[in-house]
PDB file of C-alpha atoms in Angstrom:
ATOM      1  CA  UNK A   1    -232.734 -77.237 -40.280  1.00 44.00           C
ATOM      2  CA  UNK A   2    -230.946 -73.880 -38.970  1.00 65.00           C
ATOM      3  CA  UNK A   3    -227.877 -73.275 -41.510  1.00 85.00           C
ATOM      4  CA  UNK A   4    -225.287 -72.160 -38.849  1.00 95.00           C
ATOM      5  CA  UNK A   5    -222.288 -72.009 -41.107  1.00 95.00           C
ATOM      6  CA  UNK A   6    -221.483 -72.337 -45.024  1.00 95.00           C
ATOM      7  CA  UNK A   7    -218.124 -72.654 -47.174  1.00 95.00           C
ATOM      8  CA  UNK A   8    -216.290 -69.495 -47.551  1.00 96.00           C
ATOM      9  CA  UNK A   9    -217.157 -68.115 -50.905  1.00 97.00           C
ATOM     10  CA  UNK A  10    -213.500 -67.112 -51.321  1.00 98.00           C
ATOM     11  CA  UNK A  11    -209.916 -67.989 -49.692  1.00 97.00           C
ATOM     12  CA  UNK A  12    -206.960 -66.332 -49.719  1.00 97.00           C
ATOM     13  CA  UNK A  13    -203.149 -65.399 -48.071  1.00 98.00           C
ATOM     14  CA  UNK A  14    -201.782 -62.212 -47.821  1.00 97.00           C
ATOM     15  CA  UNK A  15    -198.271 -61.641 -47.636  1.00 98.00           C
ATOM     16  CA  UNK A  16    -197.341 -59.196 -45.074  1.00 97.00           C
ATOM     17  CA  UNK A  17    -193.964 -56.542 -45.611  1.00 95.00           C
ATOM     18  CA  UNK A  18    -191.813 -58.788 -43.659  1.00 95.00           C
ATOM     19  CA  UNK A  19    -192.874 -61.947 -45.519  1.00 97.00           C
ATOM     20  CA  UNK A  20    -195.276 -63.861 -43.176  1.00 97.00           C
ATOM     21  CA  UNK A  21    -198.967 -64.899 -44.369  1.00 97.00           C
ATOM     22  CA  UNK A  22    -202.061 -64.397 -43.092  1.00 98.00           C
ATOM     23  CA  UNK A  23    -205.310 -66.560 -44.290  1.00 97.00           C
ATOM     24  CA  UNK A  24    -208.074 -65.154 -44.566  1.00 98.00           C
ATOM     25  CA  UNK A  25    -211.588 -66.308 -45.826  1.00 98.00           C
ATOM     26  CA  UNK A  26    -215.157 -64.421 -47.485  1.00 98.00           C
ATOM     27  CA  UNK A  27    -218.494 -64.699 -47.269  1.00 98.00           C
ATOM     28  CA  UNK A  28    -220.808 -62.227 -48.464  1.00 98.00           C
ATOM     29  CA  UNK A  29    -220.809 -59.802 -51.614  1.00 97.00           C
ATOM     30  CA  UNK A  30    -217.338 -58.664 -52.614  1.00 97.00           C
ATOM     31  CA  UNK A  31    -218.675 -55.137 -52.884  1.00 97.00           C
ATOM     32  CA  UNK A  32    -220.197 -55.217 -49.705  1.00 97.00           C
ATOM     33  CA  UNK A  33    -219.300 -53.186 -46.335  1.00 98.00           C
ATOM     34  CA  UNK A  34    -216.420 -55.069 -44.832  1.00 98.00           C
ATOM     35  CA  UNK A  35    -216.054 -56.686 -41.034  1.00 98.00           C
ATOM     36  CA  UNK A  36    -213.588 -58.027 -39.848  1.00 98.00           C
ATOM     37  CA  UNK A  37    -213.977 -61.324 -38.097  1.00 98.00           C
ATOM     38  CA  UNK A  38    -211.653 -62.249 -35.229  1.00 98.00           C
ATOM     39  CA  UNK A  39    -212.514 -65.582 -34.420  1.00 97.00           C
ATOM     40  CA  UNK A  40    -212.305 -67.992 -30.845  1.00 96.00           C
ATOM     41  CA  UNK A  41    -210.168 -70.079 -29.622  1.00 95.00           C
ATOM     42  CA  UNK A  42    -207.835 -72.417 -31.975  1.00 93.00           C
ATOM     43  CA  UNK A  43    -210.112 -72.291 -34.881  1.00 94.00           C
ATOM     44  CA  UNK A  44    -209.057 -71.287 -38.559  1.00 94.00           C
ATOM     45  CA  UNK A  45    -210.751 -68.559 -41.201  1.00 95.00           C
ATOM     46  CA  UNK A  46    -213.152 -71.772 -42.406  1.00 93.00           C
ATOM     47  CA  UNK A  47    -215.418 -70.955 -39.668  1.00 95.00           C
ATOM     48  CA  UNK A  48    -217.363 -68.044 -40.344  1.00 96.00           C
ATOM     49  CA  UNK A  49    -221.436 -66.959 -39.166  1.00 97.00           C
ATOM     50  CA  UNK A  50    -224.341 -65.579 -40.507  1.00 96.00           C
ATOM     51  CA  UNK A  51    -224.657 -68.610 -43.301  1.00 95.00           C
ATOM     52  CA  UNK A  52    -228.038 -66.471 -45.703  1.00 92.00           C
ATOM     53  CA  UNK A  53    -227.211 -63.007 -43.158  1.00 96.00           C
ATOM     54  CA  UNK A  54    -224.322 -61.504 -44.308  1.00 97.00           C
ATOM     55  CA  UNK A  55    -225.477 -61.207 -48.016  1.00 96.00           C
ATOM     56  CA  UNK A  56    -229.142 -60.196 -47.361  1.00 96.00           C
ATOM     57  CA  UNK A  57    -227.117 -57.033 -45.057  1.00 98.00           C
ATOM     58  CA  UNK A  58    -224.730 -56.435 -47.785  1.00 98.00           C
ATOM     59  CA  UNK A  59    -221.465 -57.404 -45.108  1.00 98.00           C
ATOM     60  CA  UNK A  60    -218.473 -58.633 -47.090  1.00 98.00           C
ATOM     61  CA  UNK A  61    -217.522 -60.544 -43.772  1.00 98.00           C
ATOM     62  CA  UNK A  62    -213.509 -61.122 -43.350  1.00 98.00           C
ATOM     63  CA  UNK A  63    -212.096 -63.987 -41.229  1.00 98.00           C
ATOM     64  CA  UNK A  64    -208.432 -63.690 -40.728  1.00 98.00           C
ATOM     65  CA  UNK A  65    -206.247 -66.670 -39.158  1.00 97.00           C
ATOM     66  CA  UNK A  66    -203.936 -65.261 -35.973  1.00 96.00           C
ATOM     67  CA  UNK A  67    -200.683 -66.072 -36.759  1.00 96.00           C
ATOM     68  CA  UNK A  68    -199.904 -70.213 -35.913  1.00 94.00           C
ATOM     69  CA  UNK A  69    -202.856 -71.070 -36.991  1.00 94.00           C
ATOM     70  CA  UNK A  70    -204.463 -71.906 -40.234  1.00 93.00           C
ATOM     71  CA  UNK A  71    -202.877 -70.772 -43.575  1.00 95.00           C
ATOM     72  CA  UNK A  72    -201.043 -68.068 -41.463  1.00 96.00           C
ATOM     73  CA  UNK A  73    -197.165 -67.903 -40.659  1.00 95.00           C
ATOM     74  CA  UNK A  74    -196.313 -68.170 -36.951  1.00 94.00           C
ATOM     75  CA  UNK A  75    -195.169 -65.518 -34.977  1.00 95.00           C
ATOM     76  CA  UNK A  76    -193.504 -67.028 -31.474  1.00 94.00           C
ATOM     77  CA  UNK A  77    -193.494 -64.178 -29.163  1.00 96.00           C
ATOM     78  CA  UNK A  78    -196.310 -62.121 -30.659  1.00 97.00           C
ATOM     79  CA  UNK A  79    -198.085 -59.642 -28.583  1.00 98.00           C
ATOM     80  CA  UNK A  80    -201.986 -57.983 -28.449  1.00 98.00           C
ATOM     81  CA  UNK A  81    -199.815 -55.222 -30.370  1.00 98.00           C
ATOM     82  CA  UNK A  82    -197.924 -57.049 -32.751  1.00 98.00           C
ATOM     83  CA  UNK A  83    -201.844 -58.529 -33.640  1.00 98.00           C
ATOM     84  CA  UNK A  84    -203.221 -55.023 -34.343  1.00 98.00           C
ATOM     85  CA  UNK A  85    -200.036 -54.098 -36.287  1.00 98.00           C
ATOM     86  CA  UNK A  86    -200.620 -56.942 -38.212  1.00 98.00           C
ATOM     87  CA  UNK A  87    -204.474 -56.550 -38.878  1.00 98.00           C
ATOM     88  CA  UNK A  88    -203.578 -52.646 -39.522  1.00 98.00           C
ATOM     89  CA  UNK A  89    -200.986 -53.841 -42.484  1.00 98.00           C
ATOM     90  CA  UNK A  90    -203.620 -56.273 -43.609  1.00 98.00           C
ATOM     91  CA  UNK A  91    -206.586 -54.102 -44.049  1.00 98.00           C
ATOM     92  CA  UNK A  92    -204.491 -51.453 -46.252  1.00 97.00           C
ATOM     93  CA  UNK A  93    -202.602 -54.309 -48.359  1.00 97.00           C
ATOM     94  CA  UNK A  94    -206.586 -55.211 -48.841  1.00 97.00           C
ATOM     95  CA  UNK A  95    -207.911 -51.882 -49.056  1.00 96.00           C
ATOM     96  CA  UNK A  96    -210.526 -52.306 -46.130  1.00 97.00           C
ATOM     97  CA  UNK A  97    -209.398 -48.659 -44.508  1.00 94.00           C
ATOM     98  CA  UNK A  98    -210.802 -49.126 -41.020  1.00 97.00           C
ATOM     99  CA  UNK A  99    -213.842 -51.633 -40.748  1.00 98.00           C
ATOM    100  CA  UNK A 100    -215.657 -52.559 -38.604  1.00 98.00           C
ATOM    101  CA  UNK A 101    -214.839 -55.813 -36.424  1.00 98.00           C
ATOM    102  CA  UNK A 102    -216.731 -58.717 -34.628  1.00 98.00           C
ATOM    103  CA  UNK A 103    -214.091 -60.570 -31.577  1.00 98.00           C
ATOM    104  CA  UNK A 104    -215.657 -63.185 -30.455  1.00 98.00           C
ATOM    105  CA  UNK A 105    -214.579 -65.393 -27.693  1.00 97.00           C
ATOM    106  CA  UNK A 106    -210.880 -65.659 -27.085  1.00 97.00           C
ATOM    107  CA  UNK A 107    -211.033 -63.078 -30.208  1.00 98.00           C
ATOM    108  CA  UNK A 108    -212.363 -60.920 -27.935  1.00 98.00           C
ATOM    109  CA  UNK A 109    -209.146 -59.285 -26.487  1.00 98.00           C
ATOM    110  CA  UNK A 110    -207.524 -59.502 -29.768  1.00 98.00           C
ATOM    111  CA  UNK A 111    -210.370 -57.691 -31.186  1.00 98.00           C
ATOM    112  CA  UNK A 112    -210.289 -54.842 -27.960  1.00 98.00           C
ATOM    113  CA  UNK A 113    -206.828 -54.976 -28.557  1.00 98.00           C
ATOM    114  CA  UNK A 114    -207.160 -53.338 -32.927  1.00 98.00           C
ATOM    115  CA  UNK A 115    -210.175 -51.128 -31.309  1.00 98.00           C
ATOM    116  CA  UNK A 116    -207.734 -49.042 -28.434  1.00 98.00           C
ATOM    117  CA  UNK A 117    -204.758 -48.728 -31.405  1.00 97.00           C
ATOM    118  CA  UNK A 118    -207.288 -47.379 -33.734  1.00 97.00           C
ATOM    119  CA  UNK A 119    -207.234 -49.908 -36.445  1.00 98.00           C
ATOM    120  CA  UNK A 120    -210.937 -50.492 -36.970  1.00 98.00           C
ATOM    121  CA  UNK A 121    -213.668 -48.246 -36.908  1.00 98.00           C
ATOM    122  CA  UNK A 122    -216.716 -50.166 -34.624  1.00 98.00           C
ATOM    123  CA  UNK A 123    -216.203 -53.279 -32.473  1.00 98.00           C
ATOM    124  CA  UNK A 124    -219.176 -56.337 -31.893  1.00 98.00           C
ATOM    125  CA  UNK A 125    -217.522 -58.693 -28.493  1.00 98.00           C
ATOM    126  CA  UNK A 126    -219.473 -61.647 -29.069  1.00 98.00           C
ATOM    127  CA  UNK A 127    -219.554 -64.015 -25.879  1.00 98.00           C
ATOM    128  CA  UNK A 128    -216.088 -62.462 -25.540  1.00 98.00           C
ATOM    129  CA  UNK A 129    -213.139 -63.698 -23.049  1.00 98.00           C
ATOM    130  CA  UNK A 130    -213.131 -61.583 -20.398  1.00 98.00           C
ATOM    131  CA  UNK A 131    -209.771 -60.207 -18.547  1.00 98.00           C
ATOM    132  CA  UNK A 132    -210.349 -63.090 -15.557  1.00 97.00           C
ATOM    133  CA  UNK A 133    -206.927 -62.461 -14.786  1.00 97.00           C
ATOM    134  CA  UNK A 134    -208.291 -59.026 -12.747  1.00 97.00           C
ATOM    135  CA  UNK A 135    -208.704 -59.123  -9.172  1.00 95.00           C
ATOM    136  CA  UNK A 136    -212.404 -58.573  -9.073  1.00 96.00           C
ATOM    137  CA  UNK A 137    -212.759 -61.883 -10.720  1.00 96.00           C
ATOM    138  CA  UNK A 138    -210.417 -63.778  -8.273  1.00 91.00           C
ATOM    139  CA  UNK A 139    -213.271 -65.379  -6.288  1.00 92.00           C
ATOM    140  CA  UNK A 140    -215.698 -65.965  -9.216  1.00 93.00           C
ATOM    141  CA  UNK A 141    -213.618 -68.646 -11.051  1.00 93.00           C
ATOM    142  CA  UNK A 142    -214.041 -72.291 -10.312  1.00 91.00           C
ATOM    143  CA  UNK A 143    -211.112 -73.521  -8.545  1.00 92.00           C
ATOM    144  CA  UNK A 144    -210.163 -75.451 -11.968  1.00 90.00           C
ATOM    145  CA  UNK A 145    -210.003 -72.167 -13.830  1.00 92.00           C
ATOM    146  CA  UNK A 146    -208.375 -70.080 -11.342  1.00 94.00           C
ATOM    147  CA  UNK A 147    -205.154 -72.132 -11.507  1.00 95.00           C
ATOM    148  CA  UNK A 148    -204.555 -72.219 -14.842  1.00 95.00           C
ATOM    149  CA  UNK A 149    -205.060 -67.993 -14.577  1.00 96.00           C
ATOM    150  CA  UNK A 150    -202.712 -67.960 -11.835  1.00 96.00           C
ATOM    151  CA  UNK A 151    -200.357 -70.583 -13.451  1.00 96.00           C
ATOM    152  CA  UNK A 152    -200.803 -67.857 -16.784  1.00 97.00           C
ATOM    153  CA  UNK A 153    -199.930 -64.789 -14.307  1.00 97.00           C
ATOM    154  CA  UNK A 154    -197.005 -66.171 -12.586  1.00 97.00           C
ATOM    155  CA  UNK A 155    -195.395 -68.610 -15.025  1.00 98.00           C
ATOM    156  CA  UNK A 156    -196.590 -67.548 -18.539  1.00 97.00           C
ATOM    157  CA  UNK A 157    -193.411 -69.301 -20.447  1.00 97.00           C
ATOM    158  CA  UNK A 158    -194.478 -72.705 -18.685  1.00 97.00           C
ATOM    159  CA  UNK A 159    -198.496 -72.361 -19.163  1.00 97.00           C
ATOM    160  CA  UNK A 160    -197.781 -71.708 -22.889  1.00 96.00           C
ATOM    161  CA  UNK A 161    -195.830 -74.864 -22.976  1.00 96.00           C
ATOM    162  CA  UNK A 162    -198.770 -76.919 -21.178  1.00 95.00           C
ATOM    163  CA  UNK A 163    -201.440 -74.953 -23.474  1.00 95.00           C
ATOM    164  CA  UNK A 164    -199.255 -76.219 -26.586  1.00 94.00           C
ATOM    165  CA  UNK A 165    -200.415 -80.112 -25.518  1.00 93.00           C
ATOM    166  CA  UNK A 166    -203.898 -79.565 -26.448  1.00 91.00           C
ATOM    167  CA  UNK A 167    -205.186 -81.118 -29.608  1.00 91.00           C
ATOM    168  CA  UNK A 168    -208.217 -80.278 -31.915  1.00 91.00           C
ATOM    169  CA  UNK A 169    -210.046 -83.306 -30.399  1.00 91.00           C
ATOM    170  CA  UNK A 170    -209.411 -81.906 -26.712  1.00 91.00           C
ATOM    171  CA  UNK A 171    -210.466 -78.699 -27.766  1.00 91.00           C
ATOM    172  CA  UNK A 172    -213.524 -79.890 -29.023  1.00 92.00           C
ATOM    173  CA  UNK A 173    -214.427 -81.913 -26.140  1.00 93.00           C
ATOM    174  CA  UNK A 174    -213.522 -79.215 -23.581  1.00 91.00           C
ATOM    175  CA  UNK A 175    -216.218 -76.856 -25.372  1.00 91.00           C
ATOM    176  CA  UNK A 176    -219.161 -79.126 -25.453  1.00 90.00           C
ATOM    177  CA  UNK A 177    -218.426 -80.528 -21.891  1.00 90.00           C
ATOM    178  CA  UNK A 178    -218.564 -76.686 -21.179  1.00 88.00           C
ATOM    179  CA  UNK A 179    -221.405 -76.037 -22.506  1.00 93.00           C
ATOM    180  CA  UNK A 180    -225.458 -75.418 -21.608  1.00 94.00           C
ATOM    181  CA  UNK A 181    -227.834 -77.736 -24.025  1.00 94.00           C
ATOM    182  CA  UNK A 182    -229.128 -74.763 -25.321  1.00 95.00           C
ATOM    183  CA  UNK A 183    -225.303 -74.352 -27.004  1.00 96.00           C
ATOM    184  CA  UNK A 184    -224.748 -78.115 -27.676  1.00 95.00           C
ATOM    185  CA  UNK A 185    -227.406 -78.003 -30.066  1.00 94.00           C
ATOM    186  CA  UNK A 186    -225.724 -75.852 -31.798  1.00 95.00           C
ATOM    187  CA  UNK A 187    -222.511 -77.490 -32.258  1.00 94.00           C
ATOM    188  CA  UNK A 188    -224.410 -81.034 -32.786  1.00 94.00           C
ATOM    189  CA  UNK A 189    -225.772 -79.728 -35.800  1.00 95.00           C
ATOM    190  CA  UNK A 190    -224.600 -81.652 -38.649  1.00 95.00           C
ATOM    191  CA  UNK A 191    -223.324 -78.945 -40.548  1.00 94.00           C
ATOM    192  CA  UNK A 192    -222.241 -76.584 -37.823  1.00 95.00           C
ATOM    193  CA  UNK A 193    -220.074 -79.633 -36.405  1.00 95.00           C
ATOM    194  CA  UNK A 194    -218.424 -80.675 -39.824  1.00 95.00           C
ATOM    195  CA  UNK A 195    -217.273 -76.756 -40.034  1.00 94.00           C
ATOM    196  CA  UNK A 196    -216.423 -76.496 -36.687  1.00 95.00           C
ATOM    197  CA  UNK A 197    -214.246 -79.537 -37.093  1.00 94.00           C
ATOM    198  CA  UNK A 198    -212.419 -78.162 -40.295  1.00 94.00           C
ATOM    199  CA  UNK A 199    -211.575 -75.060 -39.000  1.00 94.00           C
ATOM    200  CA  UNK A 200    -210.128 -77.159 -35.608  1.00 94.00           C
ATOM    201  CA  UNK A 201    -207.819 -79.906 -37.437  1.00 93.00           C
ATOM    202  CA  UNK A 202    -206.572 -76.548 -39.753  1.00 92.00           C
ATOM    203  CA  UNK A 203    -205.763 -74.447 -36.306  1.00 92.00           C
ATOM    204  CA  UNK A 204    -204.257 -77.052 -35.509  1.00 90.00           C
ATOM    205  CA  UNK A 205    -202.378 -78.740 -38.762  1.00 86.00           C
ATOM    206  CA  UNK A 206    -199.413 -75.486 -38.512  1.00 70.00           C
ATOM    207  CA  UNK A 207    -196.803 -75.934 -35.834  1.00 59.00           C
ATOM    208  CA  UNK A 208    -199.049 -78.269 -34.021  1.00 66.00           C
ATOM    209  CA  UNK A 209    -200.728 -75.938 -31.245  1.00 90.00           C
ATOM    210  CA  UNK A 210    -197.931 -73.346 -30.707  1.00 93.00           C
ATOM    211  CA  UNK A 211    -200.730 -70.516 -31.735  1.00 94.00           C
ATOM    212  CA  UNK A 212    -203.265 -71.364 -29.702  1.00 95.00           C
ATOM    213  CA  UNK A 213    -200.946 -71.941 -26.908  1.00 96.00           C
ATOM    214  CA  UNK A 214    -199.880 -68.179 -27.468  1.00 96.00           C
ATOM    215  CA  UNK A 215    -203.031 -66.919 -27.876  1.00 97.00           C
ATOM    216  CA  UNK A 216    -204.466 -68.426 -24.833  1.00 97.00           C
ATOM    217  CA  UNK A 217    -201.520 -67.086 -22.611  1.00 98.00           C
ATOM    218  CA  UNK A 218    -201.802 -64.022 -23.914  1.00 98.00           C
ATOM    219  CA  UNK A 219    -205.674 -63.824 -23.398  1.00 98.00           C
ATOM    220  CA  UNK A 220    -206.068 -65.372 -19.639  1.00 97.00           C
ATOM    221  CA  UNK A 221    -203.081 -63.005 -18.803  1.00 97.00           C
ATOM    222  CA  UNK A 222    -203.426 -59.472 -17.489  1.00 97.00           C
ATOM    223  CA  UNK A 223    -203.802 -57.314 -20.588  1.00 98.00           C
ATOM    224  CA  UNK A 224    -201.748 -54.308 -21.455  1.00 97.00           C
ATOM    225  CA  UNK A 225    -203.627 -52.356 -23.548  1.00 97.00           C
ATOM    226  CA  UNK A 226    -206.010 -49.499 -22.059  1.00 97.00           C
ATOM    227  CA  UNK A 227    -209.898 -50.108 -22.645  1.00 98.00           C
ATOM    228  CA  UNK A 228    -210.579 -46.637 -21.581  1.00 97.00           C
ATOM    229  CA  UNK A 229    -208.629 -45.360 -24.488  1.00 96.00           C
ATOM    230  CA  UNK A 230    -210.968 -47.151 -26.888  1.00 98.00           C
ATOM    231  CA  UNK A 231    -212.603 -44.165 -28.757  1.00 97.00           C
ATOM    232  CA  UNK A 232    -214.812 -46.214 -31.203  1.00 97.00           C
ATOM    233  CA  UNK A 233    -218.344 -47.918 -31.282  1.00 98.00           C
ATOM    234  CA  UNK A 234    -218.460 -50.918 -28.607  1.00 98.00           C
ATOM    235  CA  UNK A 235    -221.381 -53.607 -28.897  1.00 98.00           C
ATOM    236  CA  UNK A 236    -221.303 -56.411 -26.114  1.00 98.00           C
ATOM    237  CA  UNK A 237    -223.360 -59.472 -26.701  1.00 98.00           C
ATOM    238  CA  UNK A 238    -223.609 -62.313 -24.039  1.00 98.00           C
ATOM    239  CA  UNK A 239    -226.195 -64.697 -23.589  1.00 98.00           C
ATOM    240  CA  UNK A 240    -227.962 -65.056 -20.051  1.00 97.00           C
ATOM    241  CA  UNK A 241    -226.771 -68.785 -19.837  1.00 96.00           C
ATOM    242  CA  UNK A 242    -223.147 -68.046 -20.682  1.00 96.00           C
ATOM    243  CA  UNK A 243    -220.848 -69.408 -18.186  1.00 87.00           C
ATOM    244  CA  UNK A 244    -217.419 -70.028 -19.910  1.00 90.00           C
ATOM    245  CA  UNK A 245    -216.612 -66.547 -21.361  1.00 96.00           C
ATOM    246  CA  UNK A 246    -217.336 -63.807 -18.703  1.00 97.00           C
ATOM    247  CA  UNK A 247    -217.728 -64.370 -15.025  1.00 96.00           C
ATOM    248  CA  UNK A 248    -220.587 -61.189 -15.210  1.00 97.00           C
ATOM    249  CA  UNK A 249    -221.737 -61.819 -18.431  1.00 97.00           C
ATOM    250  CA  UNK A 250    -219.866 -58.608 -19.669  1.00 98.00           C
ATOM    251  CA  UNK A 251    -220.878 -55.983 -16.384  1.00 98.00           C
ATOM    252  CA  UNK A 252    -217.278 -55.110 -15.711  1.00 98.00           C
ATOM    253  CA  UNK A 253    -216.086 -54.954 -19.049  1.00 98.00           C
ATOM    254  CA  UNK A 254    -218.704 -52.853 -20.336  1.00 98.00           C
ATOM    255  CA  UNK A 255    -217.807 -50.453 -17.463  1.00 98.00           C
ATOM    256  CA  UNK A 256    -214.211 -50.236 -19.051  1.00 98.00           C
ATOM    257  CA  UNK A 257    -214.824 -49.459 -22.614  1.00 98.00           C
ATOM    258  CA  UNK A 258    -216.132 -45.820 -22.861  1.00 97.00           C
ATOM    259  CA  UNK A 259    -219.404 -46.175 -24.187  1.00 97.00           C
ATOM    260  CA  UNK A 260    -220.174 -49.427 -24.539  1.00 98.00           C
ATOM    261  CA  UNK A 261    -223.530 -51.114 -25.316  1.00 97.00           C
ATOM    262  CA  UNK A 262    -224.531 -54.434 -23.443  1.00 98.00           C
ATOM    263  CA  UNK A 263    -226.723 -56.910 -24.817  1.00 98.00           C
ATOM    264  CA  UNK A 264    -227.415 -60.002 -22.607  1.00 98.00           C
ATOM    265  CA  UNK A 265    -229.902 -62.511 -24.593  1.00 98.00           C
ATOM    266  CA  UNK A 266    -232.500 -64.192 -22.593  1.00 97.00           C
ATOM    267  CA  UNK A 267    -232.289 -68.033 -23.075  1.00 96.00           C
ATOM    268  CA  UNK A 268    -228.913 -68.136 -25.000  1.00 97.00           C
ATOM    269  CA  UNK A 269    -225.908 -69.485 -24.511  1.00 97.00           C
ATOM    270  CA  UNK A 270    -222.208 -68.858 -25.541  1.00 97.00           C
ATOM    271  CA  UNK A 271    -222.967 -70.112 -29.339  1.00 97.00           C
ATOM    272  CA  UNK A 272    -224.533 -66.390 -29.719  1.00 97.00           C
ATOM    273  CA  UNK A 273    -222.765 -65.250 -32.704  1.00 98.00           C
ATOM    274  CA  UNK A 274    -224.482 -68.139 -34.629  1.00 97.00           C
ATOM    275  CA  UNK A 275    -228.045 -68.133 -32.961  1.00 97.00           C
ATOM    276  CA  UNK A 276    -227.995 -64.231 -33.537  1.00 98.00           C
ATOM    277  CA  UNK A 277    -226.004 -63.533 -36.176  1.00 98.00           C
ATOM    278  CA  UNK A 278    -228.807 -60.719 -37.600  1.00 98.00           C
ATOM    279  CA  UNK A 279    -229.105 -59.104 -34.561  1.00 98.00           C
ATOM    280  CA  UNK A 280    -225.262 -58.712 -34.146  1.00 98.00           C
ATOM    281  CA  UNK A 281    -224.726 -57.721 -37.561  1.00 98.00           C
ATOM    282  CA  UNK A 282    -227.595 -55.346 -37.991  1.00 98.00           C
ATOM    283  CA  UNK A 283    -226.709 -53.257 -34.518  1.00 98.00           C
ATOM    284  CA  UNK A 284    -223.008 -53.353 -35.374  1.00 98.00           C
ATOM    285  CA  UNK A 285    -223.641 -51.970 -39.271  1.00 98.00           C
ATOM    286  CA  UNK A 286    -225.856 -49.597 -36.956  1.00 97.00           C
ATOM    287  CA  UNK A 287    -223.132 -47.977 -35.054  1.00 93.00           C
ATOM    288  CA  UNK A 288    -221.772 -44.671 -36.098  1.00 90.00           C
ATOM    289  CA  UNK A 289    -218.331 -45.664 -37.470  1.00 79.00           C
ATOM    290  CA  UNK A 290    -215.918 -43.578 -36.370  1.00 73.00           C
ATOM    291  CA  UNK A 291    -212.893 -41.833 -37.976  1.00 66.00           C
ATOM    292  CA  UNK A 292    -209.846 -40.914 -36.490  1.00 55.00           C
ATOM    293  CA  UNK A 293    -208.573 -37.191 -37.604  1.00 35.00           C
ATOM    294  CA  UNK A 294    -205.126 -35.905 -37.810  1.00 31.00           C
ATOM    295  CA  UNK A 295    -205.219 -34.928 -34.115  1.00 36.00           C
ATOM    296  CA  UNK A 296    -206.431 -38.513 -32.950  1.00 44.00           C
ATOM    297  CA  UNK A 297    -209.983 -36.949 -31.953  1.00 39.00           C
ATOM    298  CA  UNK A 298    -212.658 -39.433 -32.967  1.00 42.00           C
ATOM    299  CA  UNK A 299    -215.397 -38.024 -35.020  1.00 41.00           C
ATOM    300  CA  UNK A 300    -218.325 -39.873 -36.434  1.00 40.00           C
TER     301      UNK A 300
END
């Protein structure tokens, strides 16, 4: 049997200047070269990837919980930039300088969000959310999904308040009724689904489902950060049979991000960051980190 997921090999809160927590989890060797893990919708640090990957490649792979979910303290209000101001804080209370990052899902524009204010050094979008708030997507949305965007658009204050009835169960059920086979053998796996269902009922057991409410209006909104400012390493990963994250699979956002590498997986399906957690790993550990100088020129 494919091991999808294991435990965390450590857990831990860190407290932030103005007294709020963040959770965060480990896999990997403690020594090793440290990514950042910004993980999908409404689940906590317990769910991690690349269960007998991450210490064969020598990651030290960091999950951190968004704030309202998990072991972290909410944040009502909190913006994409708020996010990366708190991830920046985190990785020098840590001592991770800039590392590199993996956003996956409705990560994803959290994740673009640290990469365009500089706070990490290379970026992996993994089956990322896409900005289906644009125009260019208006006619490429089911007519299900294109309401709640334009409910998000025009009414964010109310859509975060319907967003905040979901429940771990509902979330759970909405993904696998989403879902190719290809992906729902993924998440029938016994082990995948026990961790997947941990690291729901945790997302959930803080303030019932205020953060993913917040995170979801935030990431079906229009986003406010630039993607052509992004001056580090860009990976995109989607698989072929992907129909929930990115109307294109990734074509117009990899247009946006200078640089940008597109993968698109024959055969796969959304659960990509599990089914190809090597590949991922081992092209985003291949990218030329970059480092910003005292100008704010990115060299390599």
């Amino acid at each position: 049997m494919n091991r999808y997921v294991e435990a965390p090999a450590r857990l831990g809160e860190c407290a932030l200047p103005d007294g709020r927590l963040l959770g965060w989890a480990e896999w990997g060797p403690s020594d090793g070269v440290p990514v950042l893990l910004c993980p999908g919708a409404a689940t906590s640090r317990w769910l991690g990837f690349g269960a007998g990957v991450v210490g064969t490649l020598g990651v030290r792979l960091i999950s951190v919980d968004r704030p309202g979910l998990g072991a972290s303290t909410p944040a009502p209000g909190r913006t994409f930039s708020d996010f990366a101001g708190d991830m920046r804080r985190f990785c020098s209370l840590r001592g991770l300088d800039r590392p590199r990052m993996v956003g996956n899902s409705q990560g994803a524009p959290f994740a673009l969000a640290c990469a365009t204010e500089g706070v990490v050094s290379a970026l992996a979008v993994v089956s990322g959310a896409d900005e289906v708030a644009r125009p260019e997507f208006a006619g490429a949305l089911d007519a299900g999904l294109r309401g709640l965007v334009e409910r998000t658009v025009d009414d964010p204050a109310g859509a975060e308040e319907f967003f905040a009835g979901f429940t771990a169960e509902a979330m759970r059920d909405m993904v696998l009724s989403g879902s190719p086979e290809c992906d729902r053998a993924v998440y029938r796996d016994p082990g995948f689904a026990a961790g997947y269902r941990r690291a729901l009922d945790e997302a959930f057991a803080r303030g019932a489902a205020a953060g993913y409410a917040r995170d979801t209006v935030l990431a079906m909104g229009r986003w406010p950060f630039d993607l052509g400012a992004i001056t580090v390493p860009v990976d995109l990963w989607y698989g072929e049979r992907d129909t929930g994250h990115s109307p294109d699979n990734g074509a117009l956002l990899a247009s946006r991000v200078p640089g940008a590498r597109r993968h698109v997986v024959p055969g796969a399906g959304g659960a990509l960051l599990w089914t190809h957690a090597e590949p991922i790993l081992a092209s985003l550990l291949s990218l030329p980190a970059a480092t910003t100088g005292p100008s704010g020129a990115r060299t390599a």
